[in-house]
PDB file of C-alpha atoms in Angstrom:
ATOM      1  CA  UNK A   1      56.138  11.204  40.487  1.00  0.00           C
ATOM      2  CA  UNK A   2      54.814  14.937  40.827  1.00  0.00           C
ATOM      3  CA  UNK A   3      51.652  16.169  41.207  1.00  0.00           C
ATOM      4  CA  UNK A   4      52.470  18.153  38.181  1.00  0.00           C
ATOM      5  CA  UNK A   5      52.765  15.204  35.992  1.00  0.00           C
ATOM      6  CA  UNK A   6      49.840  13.371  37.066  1.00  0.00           C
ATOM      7  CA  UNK A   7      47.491  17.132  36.436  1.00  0.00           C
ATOM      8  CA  UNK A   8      49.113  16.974  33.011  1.00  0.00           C
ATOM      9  CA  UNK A   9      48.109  13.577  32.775  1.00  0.00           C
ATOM     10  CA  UNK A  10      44.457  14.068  33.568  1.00  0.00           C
ATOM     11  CA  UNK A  11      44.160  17.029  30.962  1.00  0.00           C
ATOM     12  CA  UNK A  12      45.831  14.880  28.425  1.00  0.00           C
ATOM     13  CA  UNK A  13      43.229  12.408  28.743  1.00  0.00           C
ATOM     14  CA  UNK A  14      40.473  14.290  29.227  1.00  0.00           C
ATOM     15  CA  UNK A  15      41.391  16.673  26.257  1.00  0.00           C
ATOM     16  CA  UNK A  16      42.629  13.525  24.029  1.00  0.00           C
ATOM     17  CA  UNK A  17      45.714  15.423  22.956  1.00  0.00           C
ATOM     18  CA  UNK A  18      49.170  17.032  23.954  1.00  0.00           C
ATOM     19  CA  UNK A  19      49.062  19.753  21.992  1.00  0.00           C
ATOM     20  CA  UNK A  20      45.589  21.120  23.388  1.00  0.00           C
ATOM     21  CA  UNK A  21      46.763  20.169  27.098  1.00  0.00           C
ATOM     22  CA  UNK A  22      49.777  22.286  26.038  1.00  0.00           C
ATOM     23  CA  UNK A  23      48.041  25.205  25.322  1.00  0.00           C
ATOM     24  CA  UNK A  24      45.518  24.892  28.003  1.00  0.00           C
ATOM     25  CA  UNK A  25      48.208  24.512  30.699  1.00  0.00           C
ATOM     26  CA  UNK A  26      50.384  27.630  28.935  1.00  0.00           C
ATOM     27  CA  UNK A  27      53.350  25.373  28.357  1.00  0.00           C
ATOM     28  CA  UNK A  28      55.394  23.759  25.157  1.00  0.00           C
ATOM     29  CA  UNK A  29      54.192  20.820  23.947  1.00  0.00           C
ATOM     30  CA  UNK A  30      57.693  18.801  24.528  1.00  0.00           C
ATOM     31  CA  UNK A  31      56.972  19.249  27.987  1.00  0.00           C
ATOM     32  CA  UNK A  32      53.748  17.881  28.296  1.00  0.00           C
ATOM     33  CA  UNK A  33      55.566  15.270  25.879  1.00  0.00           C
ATOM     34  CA  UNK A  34      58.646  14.610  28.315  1.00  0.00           C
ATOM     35  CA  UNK A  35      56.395  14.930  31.500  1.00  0.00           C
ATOM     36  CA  UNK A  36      54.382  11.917  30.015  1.00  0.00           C
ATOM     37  CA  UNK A  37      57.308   9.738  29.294  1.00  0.00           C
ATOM     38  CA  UNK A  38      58.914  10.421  32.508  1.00  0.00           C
ATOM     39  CA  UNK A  39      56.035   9.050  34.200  1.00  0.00           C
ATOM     40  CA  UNK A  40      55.005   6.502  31.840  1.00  0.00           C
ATOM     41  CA  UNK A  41      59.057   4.975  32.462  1.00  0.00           C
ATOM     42  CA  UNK A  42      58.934   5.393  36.799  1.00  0.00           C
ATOM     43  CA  UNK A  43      55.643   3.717  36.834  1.00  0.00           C
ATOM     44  CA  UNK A  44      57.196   1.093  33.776  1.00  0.00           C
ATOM     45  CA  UNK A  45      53.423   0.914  32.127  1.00  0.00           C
ATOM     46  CA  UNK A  46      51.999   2.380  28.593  1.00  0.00           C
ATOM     47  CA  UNK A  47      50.018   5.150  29.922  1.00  0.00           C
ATOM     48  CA  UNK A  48      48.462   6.391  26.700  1.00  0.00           C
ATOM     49  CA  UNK A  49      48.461   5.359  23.274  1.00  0.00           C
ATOM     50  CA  UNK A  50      49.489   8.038  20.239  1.00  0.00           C
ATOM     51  CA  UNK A  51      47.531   7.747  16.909  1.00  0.00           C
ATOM     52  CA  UNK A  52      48.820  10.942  15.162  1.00  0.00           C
ATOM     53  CA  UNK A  53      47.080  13.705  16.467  1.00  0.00           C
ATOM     54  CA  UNK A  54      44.807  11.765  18.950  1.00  0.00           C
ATOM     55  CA  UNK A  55      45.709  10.213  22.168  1.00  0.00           C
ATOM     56  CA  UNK A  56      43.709   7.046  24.179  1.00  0.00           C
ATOM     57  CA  UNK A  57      44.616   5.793  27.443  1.00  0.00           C
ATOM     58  CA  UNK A  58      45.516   2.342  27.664  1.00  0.00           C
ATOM     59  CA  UNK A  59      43.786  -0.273  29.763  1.00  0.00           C
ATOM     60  CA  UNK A  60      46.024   0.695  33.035  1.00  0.00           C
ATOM     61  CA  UNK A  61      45.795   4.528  31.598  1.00  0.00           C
ATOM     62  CA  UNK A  62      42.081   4.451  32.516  1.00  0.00           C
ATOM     63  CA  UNK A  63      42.523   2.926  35.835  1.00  0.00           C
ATOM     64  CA  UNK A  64      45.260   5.030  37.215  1.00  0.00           C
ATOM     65  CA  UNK A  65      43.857   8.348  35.890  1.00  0.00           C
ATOM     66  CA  UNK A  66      41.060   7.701  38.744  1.00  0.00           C
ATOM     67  CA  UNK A  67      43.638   7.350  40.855  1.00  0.00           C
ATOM     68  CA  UNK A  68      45.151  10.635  39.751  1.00  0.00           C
ATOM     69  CA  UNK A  69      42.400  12.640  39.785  1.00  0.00           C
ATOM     70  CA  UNK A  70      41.645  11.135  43.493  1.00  0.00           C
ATOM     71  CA  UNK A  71      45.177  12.368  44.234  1.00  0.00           C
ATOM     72  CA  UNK A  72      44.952  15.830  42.507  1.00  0.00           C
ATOM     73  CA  UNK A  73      41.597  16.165  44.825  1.00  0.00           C
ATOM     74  CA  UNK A  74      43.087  15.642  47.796  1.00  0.00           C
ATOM     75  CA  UNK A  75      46.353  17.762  46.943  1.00  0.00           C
ATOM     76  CA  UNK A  76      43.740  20.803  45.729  1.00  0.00           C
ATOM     77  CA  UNK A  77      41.703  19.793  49.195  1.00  0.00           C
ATOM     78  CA  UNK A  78      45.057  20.251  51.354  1.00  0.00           C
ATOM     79  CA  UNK A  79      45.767  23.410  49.628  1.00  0.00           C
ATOM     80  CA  UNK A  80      42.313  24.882  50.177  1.00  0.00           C
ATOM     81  CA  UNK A  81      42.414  23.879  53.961  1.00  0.00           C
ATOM     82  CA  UNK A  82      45.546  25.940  54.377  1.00  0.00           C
ATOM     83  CA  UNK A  83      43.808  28.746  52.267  1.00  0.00           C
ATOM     84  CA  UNK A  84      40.970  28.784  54.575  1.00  0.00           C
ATOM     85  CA  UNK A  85      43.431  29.089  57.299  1.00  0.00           C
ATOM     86  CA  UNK A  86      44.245  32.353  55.343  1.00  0.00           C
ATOM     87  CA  UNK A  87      40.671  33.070  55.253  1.00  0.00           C
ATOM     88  CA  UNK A  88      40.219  31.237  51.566  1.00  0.00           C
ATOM     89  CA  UNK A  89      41.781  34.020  49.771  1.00  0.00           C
ATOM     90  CA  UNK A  90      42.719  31.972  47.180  1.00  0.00           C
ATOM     91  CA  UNK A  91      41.745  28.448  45.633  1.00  0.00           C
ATOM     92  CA  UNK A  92      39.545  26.809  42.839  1.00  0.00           C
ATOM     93  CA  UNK A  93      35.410  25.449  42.760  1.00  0.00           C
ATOM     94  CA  UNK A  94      34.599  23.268  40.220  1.00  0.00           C
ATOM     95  CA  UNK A  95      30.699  23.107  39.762  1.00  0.00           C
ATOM     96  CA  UNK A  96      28.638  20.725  37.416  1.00  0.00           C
ATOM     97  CA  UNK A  97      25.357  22.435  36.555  1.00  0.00           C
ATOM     98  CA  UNK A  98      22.167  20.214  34.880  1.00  0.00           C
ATOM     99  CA  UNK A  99      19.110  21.505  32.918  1.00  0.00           C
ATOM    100  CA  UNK A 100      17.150  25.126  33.545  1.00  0.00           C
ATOM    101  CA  UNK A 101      16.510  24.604  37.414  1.00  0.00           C
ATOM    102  CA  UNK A 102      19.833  24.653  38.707  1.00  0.00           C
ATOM    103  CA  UNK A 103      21.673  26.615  35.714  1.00  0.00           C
ATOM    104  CA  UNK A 104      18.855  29.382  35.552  1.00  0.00           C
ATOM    105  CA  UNK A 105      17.051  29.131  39.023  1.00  0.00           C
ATOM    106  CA  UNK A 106      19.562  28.209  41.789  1.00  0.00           C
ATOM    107  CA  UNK A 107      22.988  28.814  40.427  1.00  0.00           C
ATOM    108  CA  UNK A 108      22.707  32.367  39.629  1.00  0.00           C
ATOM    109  CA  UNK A 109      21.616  33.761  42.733  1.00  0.00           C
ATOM    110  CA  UNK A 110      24.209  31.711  44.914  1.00  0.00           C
ATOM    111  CA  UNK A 111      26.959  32.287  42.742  1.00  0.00           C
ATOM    112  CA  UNK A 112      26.737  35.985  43.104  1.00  0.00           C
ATOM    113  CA  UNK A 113      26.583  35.779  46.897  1.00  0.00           C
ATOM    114  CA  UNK A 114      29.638  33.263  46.749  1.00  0.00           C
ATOM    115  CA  UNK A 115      31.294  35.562  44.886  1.00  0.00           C
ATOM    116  CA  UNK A 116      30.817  38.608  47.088  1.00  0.00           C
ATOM    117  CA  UNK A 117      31.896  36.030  50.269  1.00  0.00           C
ATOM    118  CA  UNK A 118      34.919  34.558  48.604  1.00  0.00           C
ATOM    119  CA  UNK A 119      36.225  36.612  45.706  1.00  0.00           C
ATOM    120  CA  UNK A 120      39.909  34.978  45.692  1.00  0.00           C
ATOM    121  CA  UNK A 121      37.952  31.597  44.659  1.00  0.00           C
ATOM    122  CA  UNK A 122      38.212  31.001  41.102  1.00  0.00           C
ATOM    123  CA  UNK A 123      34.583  29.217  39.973  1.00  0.00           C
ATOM    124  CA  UNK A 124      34.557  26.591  37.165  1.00  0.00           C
ATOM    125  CA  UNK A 125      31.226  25.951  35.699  1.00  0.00           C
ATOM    126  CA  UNK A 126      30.499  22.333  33.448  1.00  0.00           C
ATOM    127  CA  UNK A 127      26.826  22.325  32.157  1.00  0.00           C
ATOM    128  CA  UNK A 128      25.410  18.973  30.528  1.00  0.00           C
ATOM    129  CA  UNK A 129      22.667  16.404  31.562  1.00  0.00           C
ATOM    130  CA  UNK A 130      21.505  15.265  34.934  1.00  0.00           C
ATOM    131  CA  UNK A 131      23.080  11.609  34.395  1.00  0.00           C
ATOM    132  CA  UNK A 132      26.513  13.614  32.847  1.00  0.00           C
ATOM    133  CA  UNK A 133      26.973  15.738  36.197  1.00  0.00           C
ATOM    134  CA  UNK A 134      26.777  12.307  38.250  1.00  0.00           C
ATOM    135  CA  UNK A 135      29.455  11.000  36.037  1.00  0.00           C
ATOM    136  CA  UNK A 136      31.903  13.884  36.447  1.00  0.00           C
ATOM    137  CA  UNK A 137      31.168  13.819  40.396  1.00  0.00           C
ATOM    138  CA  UNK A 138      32.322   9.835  39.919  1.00  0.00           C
ATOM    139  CA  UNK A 139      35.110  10.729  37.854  1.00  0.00           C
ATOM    140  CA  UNK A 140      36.218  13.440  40.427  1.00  0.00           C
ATOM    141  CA  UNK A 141      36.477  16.531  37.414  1.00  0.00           C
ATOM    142  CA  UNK A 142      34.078  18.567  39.350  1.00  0.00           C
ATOM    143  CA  UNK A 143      34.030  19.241  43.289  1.00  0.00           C
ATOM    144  CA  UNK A 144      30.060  19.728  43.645  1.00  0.00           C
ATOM    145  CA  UNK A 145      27.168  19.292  41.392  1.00  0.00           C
ATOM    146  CA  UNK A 146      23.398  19.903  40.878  1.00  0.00           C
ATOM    147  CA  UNK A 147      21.700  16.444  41.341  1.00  0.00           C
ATOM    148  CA  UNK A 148      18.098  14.818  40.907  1.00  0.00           C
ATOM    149  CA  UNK A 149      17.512  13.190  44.274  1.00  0.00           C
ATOM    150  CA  UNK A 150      17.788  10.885  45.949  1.00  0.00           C
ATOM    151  CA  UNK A 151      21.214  10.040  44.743  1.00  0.00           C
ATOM    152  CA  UNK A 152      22.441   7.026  47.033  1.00  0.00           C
ATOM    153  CA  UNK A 153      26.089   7.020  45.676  1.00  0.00           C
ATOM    154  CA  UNK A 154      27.033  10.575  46.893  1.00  0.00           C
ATOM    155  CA  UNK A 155      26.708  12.877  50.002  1.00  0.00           C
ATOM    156  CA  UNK A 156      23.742  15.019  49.379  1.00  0.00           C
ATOM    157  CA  UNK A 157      22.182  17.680  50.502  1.00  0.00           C
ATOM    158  CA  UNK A 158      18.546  18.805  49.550  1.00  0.00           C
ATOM    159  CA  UNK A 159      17.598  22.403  47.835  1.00  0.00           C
ATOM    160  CA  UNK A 160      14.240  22.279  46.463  1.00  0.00           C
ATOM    161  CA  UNK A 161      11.144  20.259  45.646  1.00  0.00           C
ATOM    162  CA  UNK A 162       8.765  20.591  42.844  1.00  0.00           C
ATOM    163  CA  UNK A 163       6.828  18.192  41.006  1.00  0.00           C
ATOM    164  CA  UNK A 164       7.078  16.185  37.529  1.00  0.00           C
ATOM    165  CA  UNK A 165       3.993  17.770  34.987  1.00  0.00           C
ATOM    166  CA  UNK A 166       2.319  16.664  32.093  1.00  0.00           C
ATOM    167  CA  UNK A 167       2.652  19.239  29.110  1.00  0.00           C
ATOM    168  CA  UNK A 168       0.643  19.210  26.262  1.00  0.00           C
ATOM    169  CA  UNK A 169      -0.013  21.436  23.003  1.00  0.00           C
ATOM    170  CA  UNK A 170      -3.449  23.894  23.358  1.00  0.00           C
ATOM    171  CA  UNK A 171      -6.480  22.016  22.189  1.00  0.00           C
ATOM    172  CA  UNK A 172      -5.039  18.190  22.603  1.00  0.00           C
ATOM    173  CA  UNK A 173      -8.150  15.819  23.911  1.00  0.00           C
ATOM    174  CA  UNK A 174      -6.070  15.411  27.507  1.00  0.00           C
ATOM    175  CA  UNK A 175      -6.134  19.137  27.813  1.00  0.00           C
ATOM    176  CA  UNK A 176      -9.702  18.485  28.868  1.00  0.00           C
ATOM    177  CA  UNK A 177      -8.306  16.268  32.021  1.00  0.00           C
ATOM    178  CA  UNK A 178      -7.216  18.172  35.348  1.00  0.00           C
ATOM    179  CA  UNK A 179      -4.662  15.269  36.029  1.00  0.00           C
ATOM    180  CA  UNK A 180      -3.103  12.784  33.727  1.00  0.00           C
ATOM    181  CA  UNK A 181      -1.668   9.364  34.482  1.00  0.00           C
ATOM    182  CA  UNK A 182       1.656   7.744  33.132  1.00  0.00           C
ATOM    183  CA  UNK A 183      -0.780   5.464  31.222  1.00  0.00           C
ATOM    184  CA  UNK A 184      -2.705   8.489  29.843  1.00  0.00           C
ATOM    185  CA  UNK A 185       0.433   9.425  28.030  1.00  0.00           C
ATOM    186  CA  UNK A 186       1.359   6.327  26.487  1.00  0.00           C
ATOM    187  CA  UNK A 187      -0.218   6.540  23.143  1.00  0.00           C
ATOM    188  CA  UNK A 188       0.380  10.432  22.164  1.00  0.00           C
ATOM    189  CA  UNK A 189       4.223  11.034  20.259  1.00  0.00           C
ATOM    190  CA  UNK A 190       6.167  11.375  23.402  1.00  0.00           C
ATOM    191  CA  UNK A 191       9.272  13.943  23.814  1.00  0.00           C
ATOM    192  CA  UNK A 192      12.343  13.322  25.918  1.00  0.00           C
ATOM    193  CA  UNK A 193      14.262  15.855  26.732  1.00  0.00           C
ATOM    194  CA  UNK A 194      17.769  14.486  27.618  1.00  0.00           C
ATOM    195  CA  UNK A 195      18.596  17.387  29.606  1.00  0.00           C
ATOM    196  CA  UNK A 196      16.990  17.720  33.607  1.00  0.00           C
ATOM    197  CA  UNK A 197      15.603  15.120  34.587  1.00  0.00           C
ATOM    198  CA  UNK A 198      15.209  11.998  31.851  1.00  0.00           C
ATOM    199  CA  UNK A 199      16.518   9.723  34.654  1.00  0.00           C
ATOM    200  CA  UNK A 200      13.649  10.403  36.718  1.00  0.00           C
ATOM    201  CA  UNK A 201      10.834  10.364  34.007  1.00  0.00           C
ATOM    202  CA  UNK A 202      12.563   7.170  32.152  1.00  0.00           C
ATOM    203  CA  UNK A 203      12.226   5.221  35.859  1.00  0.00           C
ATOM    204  CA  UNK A 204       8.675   6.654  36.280  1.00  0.00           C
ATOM    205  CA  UNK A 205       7.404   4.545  33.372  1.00  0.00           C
ATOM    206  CA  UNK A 206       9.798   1.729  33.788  1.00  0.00           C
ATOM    207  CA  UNK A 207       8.376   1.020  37.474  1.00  0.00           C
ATOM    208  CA  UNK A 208       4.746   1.098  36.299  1.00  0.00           C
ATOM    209  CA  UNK A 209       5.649  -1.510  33.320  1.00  0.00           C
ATOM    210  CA  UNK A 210       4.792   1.200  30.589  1.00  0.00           C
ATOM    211  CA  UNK A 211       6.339   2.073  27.882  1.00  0.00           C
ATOM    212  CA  UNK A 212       5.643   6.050  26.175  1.00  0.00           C
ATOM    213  CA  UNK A 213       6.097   6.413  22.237  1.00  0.00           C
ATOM    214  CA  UNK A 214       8.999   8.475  22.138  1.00  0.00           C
ATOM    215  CA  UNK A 215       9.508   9.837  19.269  1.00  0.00           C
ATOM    216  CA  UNK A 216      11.643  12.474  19.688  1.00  0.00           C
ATOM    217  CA  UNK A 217      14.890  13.475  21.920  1.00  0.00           C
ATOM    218  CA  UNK A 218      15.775  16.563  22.714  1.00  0.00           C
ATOM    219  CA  UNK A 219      19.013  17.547  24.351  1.00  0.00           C
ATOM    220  CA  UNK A 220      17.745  21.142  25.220  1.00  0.00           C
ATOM    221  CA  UNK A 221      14.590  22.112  27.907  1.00  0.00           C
ATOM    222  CA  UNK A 222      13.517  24.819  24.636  1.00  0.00           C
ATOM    223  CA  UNK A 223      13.378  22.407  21.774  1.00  0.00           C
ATOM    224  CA  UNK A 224      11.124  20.280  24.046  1.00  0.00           C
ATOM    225  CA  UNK A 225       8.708  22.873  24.932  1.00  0.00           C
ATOM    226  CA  UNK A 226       8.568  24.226  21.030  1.00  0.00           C
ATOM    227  CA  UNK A 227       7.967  20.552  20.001  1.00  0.00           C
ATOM    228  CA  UNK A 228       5.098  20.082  22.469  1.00  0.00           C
ATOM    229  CA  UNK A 229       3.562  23.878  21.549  1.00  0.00           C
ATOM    230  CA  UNK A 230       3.590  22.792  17.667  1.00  0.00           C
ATOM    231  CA  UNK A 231       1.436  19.968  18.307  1.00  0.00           C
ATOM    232  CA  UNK A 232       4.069  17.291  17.544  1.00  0.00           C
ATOM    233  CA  UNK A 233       4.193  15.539  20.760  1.00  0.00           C
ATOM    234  CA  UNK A 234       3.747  15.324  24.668  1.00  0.00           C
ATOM    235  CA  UNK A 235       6.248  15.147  27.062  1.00  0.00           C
ATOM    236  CA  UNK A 236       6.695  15.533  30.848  1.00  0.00           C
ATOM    237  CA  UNK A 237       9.133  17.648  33.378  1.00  0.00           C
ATOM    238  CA  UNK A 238       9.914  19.036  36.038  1.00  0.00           C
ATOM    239  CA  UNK A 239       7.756  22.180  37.007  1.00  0.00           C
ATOM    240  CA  UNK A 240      10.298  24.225  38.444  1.00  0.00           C
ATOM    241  CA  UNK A 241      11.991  24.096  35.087  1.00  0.00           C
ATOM    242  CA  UNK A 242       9.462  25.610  33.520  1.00  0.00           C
ATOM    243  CA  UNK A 243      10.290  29.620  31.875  1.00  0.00           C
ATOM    244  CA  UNK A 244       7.961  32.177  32.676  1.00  0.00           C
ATOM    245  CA  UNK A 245       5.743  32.960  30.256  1.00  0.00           C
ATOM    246  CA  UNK A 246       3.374  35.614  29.809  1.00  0.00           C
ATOM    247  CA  UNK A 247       1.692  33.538  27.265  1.00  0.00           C
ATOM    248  CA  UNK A 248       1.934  30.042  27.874  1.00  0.00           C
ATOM    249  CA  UNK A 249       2.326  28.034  24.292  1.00  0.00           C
ATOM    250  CA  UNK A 250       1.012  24.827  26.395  1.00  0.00           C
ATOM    251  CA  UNK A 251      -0.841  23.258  28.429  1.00  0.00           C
ATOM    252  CA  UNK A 252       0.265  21.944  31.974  1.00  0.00           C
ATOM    253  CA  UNK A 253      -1.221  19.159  34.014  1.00  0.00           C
ATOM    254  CA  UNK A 254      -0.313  17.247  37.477  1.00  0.00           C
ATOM    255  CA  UNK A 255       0.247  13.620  37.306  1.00  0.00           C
ATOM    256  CA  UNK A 256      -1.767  11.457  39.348  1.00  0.00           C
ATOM    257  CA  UNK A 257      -0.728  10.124  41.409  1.00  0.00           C
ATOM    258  CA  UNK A 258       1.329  13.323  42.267  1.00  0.00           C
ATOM    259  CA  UNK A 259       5.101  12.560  41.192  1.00  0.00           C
ATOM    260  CA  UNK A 260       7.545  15.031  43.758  1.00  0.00           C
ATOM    261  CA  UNK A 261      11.190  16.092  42.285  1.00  0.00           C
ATOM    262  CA  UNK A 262      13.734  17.299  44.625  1.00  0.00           C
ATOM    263  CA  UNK A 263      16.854  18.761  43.408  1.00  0.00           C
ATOM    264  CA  UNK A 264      20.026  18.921  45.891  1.00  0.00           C
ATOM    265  CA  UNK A 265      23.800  18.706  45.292  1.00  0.00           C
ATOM    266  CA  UNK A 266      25.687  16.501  45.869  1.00  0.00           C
ATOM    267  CA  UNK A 267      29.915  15.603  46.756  1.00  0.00           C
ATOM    268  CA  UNK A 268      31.916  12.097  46.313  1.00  0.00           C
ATOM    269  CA  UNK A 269      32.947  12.416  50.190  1.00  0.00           C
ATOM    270  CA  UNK A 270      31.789  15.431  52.246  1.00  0.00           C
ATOM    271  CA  UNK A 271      34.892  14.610  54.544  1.00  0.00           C
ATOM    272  CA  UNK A 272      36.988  15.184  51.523  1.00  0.00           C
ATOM    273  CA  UNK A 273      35.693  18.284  50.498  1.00  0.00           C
ATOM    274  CA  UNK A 274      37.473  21.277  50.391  1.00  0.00           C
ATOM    275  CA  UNK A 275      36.447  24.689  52.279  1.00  0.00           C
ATOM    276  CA  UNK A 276      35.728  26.022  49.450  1.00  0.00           C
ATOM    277  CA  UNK A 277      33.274  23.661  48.221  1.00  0.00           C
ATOM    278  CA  UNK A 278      31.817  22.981  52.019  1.00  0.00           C
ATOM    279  CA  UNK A 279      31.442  26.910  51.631  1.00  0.00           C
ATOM    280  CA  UNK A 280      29.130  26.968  48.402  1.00  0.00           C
ATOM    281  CA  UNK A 281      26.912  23.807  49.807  1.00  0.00           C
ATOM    282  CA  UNK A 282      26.602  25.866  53.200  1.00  0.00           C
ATOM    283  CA  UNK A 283      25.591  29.082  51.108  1.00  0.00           C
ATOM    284  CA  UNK A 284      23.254  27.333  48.730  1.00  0.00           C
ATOM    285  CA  UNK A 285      21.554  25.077  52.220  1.00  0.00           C
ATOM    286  CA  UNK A 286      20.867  28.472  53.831  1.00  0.00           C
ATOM    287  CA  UNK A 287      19.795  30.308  51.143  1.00  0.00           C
ATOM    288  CA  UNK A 288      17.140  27.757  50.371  1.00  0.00           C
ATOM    289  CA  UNK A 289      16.062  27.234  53.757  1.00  0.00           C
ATOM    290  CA  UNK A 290      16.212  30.432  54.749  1.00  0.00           C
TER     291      UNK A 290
END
């Protein structure tokens, strides 16, 4: 068994398909092909199953591709020990990214200053929902990601705080209110918005025994803010997610009682983390903190 076979194995089943690990990997597809049956007949189990064109992994498939990936970790965490005994000229950063706080607030800025520190590190960057990023950290396909805290299943380490707001279209009858509770909310069209933080909003209500009207989802921060402004719903977030707007096309109002967001990131095991990625939470620690 190689660690070259088992990386092939983890892009064939995260890309459901030989021929697209083929290309991605810059290689023939016999050989992804070949390397799949040679390890499929040492380990003497069906790794994955071919319909066609598409590819599943078996029962034993999906447990041992943990195990992989846990493996390919720790073989990309040896290498990037003995590249920071180079001075980490060289190695890879895998980051998972959630909603417009960390992707347009916080990543930006410490990107470009982990950049100018470690050039040699190649950065990969995997955007998608605040519940998605904790599932790739899980599944070990990033090294570090953006997290809603508290997060009890990683190592985390704390950025910001900011609180959870009310938003409503201009002229609705809460506008007249300087603070809005959950209950205050209930009966209005409600908007989700699946990116950010829908965890933390969905438990808000679930802990006070309400339940809002949703009526719409929205997997993008924008299409929740244009719903609200046209008058077709309410919907709370995170203020620190907020654009800037000259104009404002809504209205914004605290919860009460006061509901506090922080926003950290997070690792599976900070005493498996490579330099690299021990680098980028150092970076983005100090830059918050000053």
């Amino acid at each position: 068994m190689t660690l070259t076979q088992l990386e092939i194995f983890s892009l064939v089943a995260e890309l459901r398909g030989f021929t697209l690990a083929a290309h991605r990997l810059g290689i023939s597809q016999s050989a992804v092909s070949h390397a799949m049956k040679s390890l499929e007949q040492e380990l003497g189990v069906e790794l994955l199953r071919r319909h066609q064109s598409l590819v599943e992994l078996s029962d034993i498939g999906e447990q041992l591709l943990l195990r992989a990936r846990a493996m390919l970790g720790l073989a990309n965490t040896l290498r990037q020990e003995a590249a920071d005994a180079r001075g980490m000229k060289t190695g890879t950063l895998r980051i998972g990214s959630f909603g417009p706080t960390s992707s347009i607030k916080l990543l930006p800025t410490i990107l470009r200053h982990y950049r100018e520190a470690h050039p040699g590190i190649e950065v990969h960057i995997d955007e998608g929902p605040d519940r998605q990023v904790t599932q790739w950290l899980e599944e070990r396909r990033i090294d570090v990601g953006f997290v809603v805290l508290p997060e009890e299943r990683f190592d985390t380490f704390t950025l910001i705080e900011d609180q959870m707001v009310a938003l409503l279209p201009i002229g609705h009858p809460l506008a007249a209110r300087t603070a809005l509770t959950l209950k205050d909310l209930c009966d209005a069209p409600f908007v989700l918005t699946e990116a950010g933080s829908s965890e933390l909003v969905s438990r808000l209500f679930l802990a006070a025994r309400l339940q809002p009207n949703i009526r719409y989802r929205c997997s993008q921060l924008l299409s929740t803010l244009d719903t609200v402004s046209r008058g077709d719903g309410i919907t709370i977030v995170a203020e620190g997610s907020l654009p800037e707007e000259a104009t404002p096309r809504y209205v914004k109002r605290p919860l009460l009682p006061a509901v506090q967001r922080q926003v950290g990131v997070a690792v599976l095991d900070r005493r498996q983390a490579s330099p690299a990625t021990l680098a980028f939470i150092e970076l983005a620690t100090r830059m918050q903190h000053g």
